[in-house]
Every structure is written in C-alpha cells, then in structure tokens.
PDB file of C-alpha atoms and ligand atoms in Angstrom:
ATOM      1  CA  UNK S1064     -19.804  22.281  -6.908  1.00 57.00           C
ATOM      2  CA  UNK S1065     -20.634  25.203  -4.383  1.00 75.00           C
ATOM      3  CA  UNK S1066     -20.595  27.671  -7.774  1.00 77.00           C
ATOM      4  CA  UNK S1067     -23.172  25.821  -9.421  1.00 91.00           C
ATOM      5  CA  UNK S1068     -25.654  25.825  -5.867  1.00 95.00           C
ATOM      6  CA  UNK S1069     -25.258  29.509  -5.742  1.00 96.00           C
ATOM      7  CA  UNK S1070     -26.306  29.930  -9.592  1.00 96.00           C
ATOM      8  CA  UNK S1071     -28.984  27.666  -9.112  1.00 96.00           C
ATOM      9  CA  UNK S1072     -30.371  29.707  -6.271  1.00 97.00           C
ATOM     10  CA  UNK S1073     -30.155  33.007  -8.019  1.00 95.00           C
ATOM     11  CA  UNK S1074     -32.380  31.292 -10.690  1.00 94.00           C
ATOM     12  CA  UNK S1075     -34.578  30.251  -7.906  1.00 95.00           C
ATOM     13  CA  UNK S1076     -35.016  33.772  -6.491  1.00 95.00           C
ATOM     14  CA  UNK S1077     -35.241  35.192 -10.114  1.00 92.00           C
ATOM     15  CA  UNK S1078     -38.493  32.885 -10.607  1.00 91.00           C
ATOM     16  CA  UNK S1079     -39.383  33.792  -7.452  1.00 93.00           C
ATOM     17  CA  UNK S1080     -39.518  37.438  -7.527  1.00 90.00           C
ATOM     18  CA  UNK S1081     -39.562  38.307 -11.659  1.00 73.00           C
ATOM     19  CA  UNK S1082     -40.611  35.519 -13.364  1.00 74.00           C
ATOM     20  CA  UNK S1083     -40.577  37.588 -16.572  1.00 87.00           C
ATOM     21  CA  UNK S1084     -39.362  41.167 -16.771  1.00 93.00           C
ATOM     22  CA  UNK S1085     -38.651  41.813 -20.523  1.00 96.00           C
ATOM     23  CA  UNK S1086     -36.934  45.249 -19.930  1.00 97.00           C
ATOM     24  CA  UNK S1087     -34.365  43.933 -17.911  1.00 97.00           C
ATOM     25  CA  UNK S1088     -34.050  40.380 -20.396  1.00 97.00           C
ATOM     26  CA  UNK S1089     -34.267  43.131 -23.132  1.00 98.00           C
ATOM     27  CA  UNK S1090     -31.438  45.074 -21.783  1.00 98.00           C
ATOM     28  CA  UNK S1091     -29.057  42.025 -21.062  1.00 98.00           C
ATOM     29  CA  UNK S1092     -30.063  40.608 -24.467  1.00 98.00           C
ATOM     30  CA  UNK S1093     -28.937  43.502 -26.101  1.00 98.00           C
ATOM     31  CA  UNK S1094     -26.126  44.647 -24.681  1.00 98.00           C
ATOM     32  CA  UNK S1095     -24.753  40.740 -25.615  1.00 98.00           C
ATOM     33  CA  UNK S1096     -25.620  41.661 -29.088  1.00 98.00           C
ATOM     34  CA  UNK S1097     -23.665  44.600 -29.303  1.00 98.00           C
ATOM     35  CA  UNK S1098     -20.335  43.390 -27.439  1.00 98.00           C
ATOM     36  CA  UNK S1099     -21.202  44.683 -23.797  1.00 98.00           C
ATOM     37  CA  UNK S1100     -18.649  42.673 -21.027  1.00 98.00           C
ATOM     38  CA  UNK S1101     -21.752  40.402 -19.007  1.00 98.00           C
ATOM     39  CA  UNK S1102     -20.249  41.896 -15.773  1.00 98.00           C
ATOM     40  CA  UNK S1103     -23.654  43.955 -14.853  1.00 98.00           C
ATOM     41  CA  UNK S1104     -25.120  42.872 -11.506  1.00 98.00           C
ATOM     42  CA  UNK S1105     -27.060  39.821 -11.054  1.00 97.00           C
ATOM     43  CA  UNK S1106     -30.819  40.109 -11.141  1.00 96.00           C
ATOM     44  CA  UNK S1107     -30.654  39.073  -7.117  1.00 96.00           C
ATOM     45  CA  UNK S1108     -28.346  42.210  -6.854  1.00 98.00           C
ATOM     46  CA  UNK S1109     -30.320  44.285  -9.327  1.00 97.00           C
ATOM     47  CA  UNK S1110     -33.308  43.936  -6.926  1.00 97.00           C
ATOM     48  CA  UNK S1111     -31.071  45.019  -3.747  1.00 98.00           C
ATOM     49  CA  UNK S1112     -30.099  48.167  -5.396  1.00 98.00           C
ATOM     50  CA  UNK S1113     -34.051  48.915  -6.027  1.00 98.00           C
ATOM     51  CA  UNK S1114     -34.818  48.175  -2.184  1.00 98.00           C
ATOM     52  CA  UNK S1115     -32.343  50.342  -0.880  1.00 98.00           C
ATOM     53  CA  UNK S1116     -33.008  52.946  -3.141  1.00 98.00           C
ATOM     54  CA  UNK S1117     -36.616  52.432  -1.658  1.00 98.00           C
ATOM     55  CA  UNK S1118     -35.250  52.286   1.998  1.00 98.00           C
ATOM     56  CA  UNK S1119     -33.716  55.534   1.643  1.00 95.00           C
ATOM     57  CA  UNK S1120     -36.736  57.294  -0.343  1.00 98.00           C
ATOM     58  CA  UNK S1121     -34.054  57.985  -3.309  1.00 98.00           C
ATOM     59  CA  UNK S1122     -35.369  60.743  -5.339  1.00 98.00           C
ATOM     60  CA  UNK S1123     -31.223  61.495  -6.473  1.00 98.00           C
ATOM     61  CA  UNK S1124     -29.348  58.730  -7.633  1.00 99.00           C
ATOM     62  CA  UNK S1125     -25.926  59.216  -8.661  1.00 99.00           C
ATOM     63  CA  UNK S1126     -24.469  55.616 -10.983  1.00 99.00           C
ATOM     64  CA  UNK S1127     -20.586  55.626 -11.696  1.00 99.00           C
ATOM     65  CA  UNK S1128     -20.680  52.716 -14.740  1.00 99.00           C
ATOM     66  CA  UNK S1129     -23.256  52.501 -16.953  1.00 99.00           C
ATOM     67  CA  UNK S1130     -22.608  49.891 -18.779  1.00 99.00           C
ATOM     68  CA  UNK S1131     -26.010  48.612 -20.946  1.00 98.00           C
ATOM     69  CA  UNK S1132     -28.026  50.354 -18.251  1.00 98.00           C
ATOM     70  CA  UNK S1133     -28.960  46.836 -16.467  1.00 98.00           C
ATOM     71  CA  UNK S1134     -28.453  48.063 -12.499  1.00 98.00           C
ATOM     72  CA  UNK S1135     -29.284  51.740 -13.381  1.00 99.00           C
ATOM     73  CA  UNK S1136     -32.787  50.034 -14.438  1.00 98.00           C
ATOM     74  CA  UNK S1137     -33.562  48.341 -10.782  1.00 98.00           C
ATOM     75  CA  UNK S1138     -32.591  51.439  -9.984  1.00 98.00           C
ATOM     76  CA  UNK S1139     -34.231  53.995 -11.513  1.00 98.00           C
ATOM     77  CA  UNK S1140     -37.470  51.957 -11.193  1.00 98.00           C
ATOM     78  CA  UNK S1141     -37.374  52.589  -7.285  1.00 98.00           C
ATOM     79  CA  UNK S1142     -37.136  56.767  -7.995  1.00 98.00           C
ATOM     80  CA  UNK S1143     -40.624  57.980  -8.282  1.00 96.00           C
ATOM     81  CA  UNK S1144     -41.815  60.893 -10.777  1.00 93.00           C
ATOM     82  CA  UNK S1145     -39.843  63.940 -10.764  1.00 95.00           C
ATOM     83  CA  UNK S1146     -36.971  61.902  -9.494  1.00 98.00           C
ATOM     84  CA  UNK S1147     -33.469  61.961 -11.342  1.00 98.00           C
ATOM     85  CA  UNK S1148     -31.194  59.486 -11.783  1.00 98.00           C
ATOM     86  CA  UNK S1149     -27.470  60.277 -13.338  1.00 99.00           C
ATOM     87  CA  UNK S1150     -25.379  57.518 -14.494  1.00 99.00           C
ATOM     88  CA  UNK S1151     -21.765  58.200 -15.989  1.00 99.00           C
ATOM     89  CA  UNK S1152     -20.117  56.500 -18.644  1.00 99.00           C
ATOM     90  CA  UNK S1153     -16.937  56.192 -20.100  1.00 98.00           C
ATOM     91  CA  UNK S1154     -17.599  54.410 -23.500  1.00 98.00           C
ATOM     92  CA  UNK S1155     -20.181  56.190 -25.844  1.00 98.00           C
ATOM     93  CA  UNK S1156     -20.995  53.398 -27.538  1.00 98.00           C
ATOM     94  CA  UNK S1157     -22.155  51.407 -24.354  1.00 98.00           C
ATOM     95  CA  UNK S1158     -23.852  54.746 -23.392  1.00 98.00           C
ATOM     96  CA  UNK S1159     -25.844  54.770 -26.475  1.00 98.00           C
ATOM     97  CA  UNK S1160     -26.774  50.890 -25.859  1.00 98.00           C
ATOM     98  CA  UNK S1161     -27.920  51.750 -22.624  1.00 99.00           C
ATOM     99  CA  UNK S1162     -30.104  55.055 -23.788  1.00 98.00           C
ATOM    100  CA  UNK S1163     -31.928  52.372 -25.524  1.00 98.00           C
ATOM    101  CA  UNK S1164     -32.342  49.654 -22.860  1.00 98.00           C
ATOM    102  CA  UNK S1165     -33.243  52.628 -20.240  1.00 98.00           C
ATOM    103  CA  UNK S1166     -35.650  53.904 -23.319  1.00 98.00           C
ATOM    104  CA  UNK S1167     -37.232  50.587 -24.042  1.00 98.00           C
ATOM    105  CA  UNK S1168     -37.812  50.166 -20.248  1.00 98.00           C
ATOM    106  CA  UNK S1169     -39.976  53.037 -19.737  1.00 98.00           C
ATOM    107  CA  UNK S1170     -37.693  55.176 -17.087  1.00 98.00           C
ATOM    108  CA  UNK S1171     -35.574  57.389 -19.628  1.00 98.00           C
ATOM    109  CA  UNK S1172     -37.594  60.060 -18.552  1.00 97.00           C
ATOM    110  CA  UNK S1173     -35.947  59.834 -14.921  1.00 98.00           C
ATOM    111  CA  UNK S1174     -32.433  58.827 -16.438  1.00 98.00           C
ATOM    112  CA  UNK S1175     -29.521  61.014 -17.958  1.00 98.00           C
ATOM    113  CA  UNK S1176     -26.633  58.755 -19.354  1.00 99.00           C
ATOM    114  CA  UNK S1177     -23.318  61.375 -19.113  1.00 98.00           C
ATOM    115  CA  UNK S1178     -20.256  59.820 -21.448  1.00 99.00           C
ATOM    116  CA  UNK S1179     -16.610  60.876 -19.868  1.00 99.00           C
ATOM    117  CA  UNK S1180     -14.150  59.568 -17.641  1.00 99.00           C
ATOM    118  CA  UNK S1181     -15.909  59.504 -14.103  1.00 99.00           C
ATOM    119  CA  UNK S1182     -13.588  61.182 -12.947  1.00 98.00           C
ATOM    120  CA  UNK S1183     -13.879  64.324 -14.715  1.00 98.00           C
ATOM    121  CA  UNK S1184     -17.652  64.108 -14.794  1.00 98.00           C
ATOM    122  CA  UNK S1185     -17.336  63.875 -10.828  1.00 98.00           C
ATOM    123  CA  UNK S1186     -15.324  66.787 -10.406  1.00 98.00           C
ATOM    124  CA  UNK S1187     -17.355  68.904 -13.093  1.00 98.00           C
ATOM    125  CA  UNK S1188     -20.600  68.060 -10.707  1.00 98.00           C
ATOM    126  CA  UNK S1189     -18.656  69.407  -7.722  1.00 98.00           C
ATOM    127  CA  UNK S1190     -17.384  72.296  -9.387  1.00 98.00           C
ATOM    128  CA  UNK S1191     -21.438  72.719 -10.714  1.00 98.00           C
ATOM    129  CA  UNK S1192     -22.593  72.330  -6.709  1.00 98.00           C
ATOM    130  CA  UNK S1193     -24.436  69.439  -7.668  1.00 98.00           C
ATOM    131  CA  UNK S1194     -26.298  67.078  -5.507  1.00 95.00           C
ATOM    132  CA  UNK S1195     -26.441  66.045  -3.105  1.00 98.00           C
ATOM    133  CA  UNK S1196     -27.537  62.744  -3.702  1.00 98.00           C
ATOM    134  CA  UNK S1197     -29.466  60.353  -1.499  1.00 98.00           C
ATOM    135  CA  UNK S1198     -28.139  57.155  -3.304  1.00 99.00           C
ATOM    136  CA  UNK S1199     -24.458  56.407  -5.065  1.00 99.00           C
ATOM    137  CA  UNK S1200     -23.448  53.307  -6.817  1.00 99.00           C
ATOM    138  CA  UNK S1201     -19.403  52.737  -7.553  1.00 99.00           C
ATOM    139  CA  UNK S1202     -19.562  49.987  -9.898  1.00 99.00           C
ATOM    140  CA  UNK S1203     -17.080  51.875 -12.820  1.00 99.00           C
ATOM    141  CA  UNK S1204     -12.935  50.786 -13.341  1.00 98.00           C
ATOM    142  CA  UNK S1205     -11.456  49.971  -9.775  1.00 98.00           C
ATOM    143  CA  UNK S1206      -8.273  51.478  -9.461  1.00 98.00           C
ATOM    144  CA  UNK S1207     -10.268  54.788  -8.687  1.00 98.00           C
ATOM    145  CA  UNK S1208     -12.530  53.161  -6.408  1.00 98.00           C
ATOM    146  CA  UNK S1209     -11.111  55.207  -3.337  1.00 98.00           C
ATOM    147  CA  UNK S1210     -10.824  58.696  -5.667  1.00 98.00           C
ATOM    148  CA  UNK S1211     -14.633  57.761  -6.443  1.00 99.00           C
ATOM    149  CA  UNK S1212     -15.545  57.634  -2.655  1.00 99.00           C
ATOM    150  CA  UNK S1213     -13.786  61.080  -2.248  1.00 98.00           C
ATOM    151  CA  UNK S1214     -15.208  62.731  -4.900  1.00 98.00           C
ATOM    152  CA  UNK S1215     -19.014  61.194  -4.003  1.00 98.00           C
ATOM    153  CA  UNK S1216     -18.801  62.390  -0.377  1.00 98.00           C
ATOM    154  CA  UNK S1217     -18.608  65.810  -1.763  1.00 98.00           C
ATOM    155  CA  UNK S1218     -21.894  65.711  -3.152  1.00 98.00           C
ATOM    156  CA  UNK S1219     -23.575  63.917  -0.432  1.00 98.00           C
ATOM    157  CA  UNK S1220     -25.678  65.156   2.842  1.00 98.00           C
ATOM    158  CA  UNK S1221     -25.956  63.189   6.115  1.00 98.00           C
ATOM    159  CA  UNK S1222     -28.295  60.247   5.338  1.00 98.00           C
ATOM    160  CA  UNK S1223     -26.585  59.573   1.692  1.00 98.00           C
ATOM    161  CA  UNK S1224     -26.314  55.696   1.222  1.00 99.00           C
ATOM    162  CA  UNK S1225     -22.929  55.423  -1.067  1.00 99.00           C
ATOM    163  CA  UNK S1226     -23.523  51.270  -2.452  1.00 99.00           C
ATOM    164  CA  UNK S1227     -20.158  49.862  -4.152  1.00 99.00           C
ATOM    165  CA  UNK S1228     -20.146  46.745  -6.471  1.00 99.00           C
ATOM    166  CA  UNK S1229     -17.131  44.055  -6.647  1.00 98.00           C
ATOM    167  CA  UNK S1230     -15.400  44.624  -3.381  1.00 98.00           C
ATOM    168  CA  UNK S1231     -13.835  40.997  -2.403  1.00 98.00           C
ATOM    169  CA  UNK S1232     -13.342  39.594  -5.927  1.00 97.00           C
ATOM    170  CA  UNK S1233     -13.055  36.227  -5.103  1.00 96.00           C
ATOM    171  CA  UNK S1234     -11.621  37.020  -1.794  1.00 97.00           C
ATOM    172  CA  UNK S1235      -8.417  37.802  -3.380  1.00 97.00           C
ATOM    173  CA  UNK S1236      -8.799  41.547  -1.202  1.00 97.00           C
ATOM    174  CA  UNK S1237      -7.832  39.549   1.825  1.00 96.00           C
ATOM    175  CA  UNK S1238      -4.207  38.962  -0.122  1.00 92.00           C
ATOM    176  CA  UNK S1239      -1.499  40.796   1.503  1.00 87.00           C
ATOM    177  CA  UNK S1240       0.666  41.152  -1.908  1.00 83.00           C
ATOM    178  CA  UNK S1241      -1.409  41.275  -5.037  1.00 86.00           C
ATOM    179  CA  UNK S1242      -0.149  42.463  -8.577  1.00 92.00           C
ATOM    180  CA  UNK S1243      -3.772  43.160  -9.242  1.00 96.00           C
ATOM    181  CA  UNK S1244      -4.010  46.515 -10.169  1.00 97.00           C
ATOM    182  CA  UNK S1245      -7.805  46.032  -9.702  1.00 97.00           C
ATOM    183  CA  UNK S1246      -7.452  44.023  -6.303  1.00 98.00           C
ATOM    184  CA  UNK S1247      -5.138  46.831  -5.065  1.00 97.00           C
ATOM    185  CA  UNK S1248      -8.157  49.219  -6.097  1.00 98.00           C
ATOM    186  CA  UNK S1249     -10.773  47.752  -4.134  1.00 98.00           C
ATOM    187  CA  UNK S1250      -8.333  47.472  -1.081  1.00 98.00           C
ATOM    188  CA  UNK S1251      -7.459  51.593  -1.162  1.00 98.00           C
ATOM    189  CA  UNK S1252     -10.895  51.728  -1.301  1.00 98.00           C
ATOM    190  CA  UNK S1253     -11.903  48.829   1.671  1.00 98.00           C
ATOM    191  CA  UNK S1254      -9.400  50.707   3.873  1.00 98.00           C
ATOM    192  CA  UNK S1255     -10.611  54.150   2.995  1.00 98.00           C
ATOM    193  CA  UNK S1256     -14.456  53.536   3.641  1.00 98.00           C
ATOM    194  CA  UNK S1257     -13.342  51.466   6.943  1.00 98.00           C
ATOM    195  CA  UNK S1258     -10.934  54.358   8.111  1.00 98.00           C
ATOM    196  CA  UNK S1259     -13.744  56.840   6.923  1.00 98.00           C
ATOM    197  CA  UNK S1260     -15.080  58.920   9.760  1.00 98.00           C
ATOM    198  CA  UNK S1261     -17.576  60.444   7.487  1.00 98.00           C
ATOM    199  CA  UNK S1262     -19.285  57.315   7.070  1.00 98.00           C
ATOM    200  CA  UNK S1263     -20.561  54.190   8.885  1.00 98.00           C
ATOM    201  CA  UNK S1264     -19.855  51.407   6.548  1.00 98.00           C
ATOM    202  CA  UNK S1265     -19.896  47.244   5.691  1.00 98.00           C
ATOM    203  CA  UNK S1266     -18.838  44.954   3.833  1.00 98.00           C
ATOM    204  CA  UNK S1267     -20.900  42.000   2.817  1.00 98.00           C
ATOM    205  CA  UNK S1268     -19.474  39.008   1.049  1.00 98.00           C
ATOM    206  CA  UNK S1269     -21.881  37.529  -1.923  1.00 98.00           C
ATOM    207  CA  UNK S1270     -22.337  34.855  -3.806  1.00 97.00           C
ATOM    208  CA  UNK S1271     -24.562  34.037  -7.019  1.00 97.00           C
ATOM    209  CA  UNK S1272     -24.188  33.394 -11.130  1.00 96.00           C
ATOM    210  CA  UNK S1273     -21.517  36.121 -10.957  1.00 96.00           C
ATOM    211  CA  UNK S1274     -19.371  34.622  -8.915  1.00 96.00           C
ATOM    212  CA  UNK S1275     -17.804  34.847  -5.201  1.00 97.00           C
ATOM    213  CA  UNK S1276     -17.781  38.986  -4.669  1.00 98.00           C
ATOM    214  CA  UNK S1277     -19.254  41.351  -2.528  1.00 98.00           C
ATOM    215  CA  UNK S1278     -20.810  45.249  -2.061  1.00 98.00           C
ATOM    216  CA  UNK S1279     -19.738  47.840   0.766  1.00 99.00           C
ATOM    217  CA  UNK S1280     -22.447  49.714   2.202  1.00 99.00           C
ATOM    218  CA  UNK S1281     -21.546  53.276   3.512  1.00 99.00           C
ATOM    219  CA  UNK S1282     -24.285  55.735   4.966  1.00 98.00           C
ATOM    220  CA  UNK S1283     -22.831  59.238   5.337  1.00 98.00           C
ATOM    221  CA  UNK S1284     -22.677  60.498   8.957  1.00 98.00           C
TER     222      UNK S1284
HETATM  223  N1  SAH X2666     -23.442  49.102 -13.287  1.00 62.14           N
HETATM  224  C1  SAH X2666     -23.497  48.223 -14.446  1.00 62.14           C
HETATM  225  C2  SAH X2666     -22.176  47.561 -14.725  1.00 62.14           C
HETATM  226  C3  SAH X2666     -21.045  48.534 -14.906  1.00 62.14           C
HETATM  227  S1  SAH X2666     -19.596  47.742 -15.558  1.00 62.14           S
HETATM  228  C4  SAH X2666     -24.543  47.130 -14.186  1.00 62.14           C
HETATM  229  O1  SAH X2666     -24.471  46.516 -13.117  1.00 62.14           O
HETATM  230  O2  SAH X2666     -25.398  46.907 -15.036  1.00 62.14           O
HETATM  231  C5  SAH X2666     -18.460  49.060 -15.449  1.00 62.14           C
HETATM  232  C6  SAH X2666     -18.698  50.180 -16.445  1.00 62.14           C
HETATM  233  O3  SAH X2666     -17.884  51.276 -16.056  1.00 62.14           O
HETATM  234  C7  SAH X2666     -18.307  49.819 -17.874  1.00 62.14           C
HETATM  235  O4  SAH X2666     -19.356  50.113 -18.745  1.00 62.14           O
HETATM  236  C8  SAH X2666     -17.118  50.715 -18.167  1.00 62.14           C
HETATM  237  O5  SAH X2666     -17.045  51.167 -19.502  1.00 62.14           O
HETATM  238  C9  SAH X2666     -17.366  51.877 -17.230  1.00 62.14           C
HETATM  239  N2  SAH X2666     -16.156  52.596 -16.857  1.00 62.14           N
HETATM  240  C10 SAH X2666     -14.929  52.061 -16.643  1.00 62.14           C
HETATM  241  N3  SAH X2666     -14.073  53.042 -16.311  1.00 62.14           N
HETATM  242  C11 SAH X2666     -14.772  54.196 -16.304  1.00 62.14           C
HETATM  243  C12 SAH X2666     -14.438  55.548 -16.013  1.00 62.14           C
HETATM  244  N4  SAH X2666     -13.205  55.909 -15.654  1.00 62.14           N
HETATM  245  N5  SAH X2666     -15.410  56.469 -16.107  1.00 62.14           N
HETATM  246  C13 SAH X2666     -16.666  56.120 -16.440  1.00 62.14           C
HETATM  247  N6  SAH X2666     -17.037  54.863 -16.728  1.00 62.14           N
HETATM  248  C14 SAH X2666     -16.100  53.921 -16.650  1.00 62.14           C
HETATM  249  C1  DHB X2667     -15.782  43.575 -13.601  1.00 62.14           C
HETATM  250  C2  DHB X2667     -16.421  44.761 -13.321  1.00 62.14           C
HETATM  251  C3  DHB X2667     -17.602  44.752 -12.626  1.00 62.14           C
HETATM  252  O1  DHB X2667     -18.254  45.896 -12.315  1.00 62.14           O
HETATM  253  C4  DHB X2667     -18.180  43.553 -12.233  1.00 62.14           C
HETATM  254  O2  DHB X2667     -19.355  43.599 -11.564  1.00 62.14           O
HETATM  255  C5  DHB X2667     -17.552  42.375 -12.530  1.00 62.14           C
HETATM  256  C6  DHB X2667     -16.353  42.386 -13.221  1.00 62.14           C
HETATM  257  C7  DHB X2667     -14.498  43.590 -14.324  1.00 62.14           C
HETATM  258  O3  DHB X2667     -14.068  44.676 -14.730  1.00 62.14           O
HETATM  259  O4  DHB X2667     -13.937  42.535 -14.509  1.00 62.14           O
HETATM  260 MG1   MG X2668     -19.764  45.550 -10.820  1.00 62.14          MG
END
C-alpha cells in the first residue's frame, strides 16, 4: 500500500539525515511511557520546522502545543544563544514531561514551557506587548485554529513566518459538509489564512508515518 511507501521513506530520510539522535528518541520514548497521544510531528517534519526556523534567522519562537516537547526540540535547536523559545500548554502533566525531554536535550535554557489554555496565554502576551516573534507554530486543539491565527498576527512584525501543523487531515478539508468539529477547524482556519491580506500563505499536502496531512505556511506582509 501507498501508506506503507511513505513510512518507509520517512525511515529512509531519518537514516539519512539522524541516524541516531537520542534526545529526540529520548523524548518520544518518554512521552509513550507516560501516556502522551504519538501525534507529535514526524522526524521528516521535525527537521522542516528547524530549517525554517534557520531560513528566517529565528531568535523568537512562539509554539501553541507542547505536547512532550518533540517539535519544540527541532525547533529550539535552530535558535542560537540568547534566543527564546515559548511553547504553551494546556495539560501540566504533558508540560512537565516535556520540561524533561527539553531538559535532557540540552536547550531548556532557550525554552519556557507556559501551562493554560492557549488561548488565554495568547491574549495575556498581547495584553503584556509581547513579541513579536519571527517564527509561530499552530499545532494545539483545532477548533481555534483561526482564533490562533488572529491572536498570533498580533504579536508578529512583517517578515514573521506563522507554520501550522494538520491542515488537510486526510483530505477530509476538501469535504463540503463535515460533522468534524476538528475538520471544520482547520477549514475556518484554511479560509482565513487564504482570505488573509496580512499574509502571503500555502498550503502543502504531506505524506509520511503520520499519515496523509499537511502544514500552511503564512509569512506576514
Ligand atoms: N507540537 C507537538 C505536538 C502537539 S499535540 C509536537 O509536534 O511534538 C497538541 C498539543 O496541544 C497537546 O499536547 C494538547 O494538550 C495541547 N493543547 C490542546 N488544546 C490546547 C489549548 N487550548 N491550549 C494549549 N494547549 C492545548
Ligand atoms: C492530532 C493532533 C495533532 O497535532 C496531530 O499532529 C495529529 C493528530 C489529533 O488531535 O488527533
Ligand atoms: Mg500536529
């Protein structure tokens, strides 16, 4: 099957580029242990975040979902000292999981892991004047995808790269009726960042050991 030729060449490219990176194995390993969903990115994706973050000389990076800390990790490895990286997350038990992957990895010095709803952290960092950032990654709950892009333009510049995870799920986005409260998330959000004059944006369809998916790409304007 197609699924199976897609996982087999994400473990190709994993050989190819990190043919042993025990903070990231670390991380995955334990955030199975304690209970963690496996829905962090795939190592292929993992190592697009870092290049981006590269391309756009990220010193800020702003993560909405946490999780065990896997994608703030490629991540936070492309933000060079004196860097910051804020990630928000909702559960404080996967927040403490990921302290300790981020920890074991060396880059907890760059890292703050903030526990709330995203949505109130977002609007305390706007209230606070925060940012703005040079790098955002939705990849949190989806219904609030589009409330997530609102809130993030308000603490980004001209230049800001806003990266969002799980934007085609399966291609069930191109549905015209779907009882999905997730599905319908990801569309208010596909239509927002299209109809967006702010940004310029895409949307690239992927494929890999998570699945048929795919990331939007929006630089602000
Ligand atoms: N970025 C991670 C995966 C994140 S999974 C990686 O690729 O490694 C989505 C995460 O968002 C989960 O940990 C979930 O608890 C968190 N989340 C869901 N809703 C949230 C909300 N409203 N506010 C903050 N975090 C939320
Ligand atoms: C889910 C969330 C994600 O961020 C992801 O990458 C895959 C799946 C989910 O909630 O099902
Ligand atoms: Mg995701």
């Amino acid at each position: 099957m197609s699924e199976d030729r897609y996982a087999t060449v994400d473990r190709y490219l994993e050989d190819l580029f990190a043919p042993a990176d025990p903070a990231l194995a670390g991380a995955l390993e334990r955030s199975n242990e304690a209970g963690l969903p496996a829905i962090s990115v795939s190592s292929a994706h993992g190592r697009l975040l870092h290049v981006l973050a590269l391309a756009c000389h990220a010193t800020r990076i702003l993560e909405i979902g946490t999780l065990g800390g896997y994608s703030t990790i490629w991540l936070a490895r492309a933000v060079p000292r004196g860097g910051r990286l804020l990630t928000l997350e909702r559960e404080a038990a996967y927040a403490q999981v990921a302290r300790r992957n981020l920890a074991d990895a060396g880059v907890a010095d760059r890292v703050e892991v903030r526990v709330g709803d995203a949505r109130d952290t977002l609007a305390q960092l706007q209230r606070d004047g925060a940012g703005p950032f040079d790098l955002v990654f939705i990849d949190a709950d989806k219904p609030p995808y589009a409330e997530y892009l609102a809130a993030v333009l308000h603490l980004s510049a001209p230049g800001t790269l806003i990266v969002a995870d799980n934007v085609v799920r399966d291609g069930r986005v191109a549905q015209d009726a779907v009882d999905d409260e997730a599905v319908a998330g990801v569309q208010r959000f596909n239509a927002a960042v299209a109809a967006e004059p702010r940004v310029a944006a895409a949307i690239i369809q992927q494929v890999g050991v998570k699945g048929y998916d795919g990331m939007a790409f929006a630089v602000v304007r």
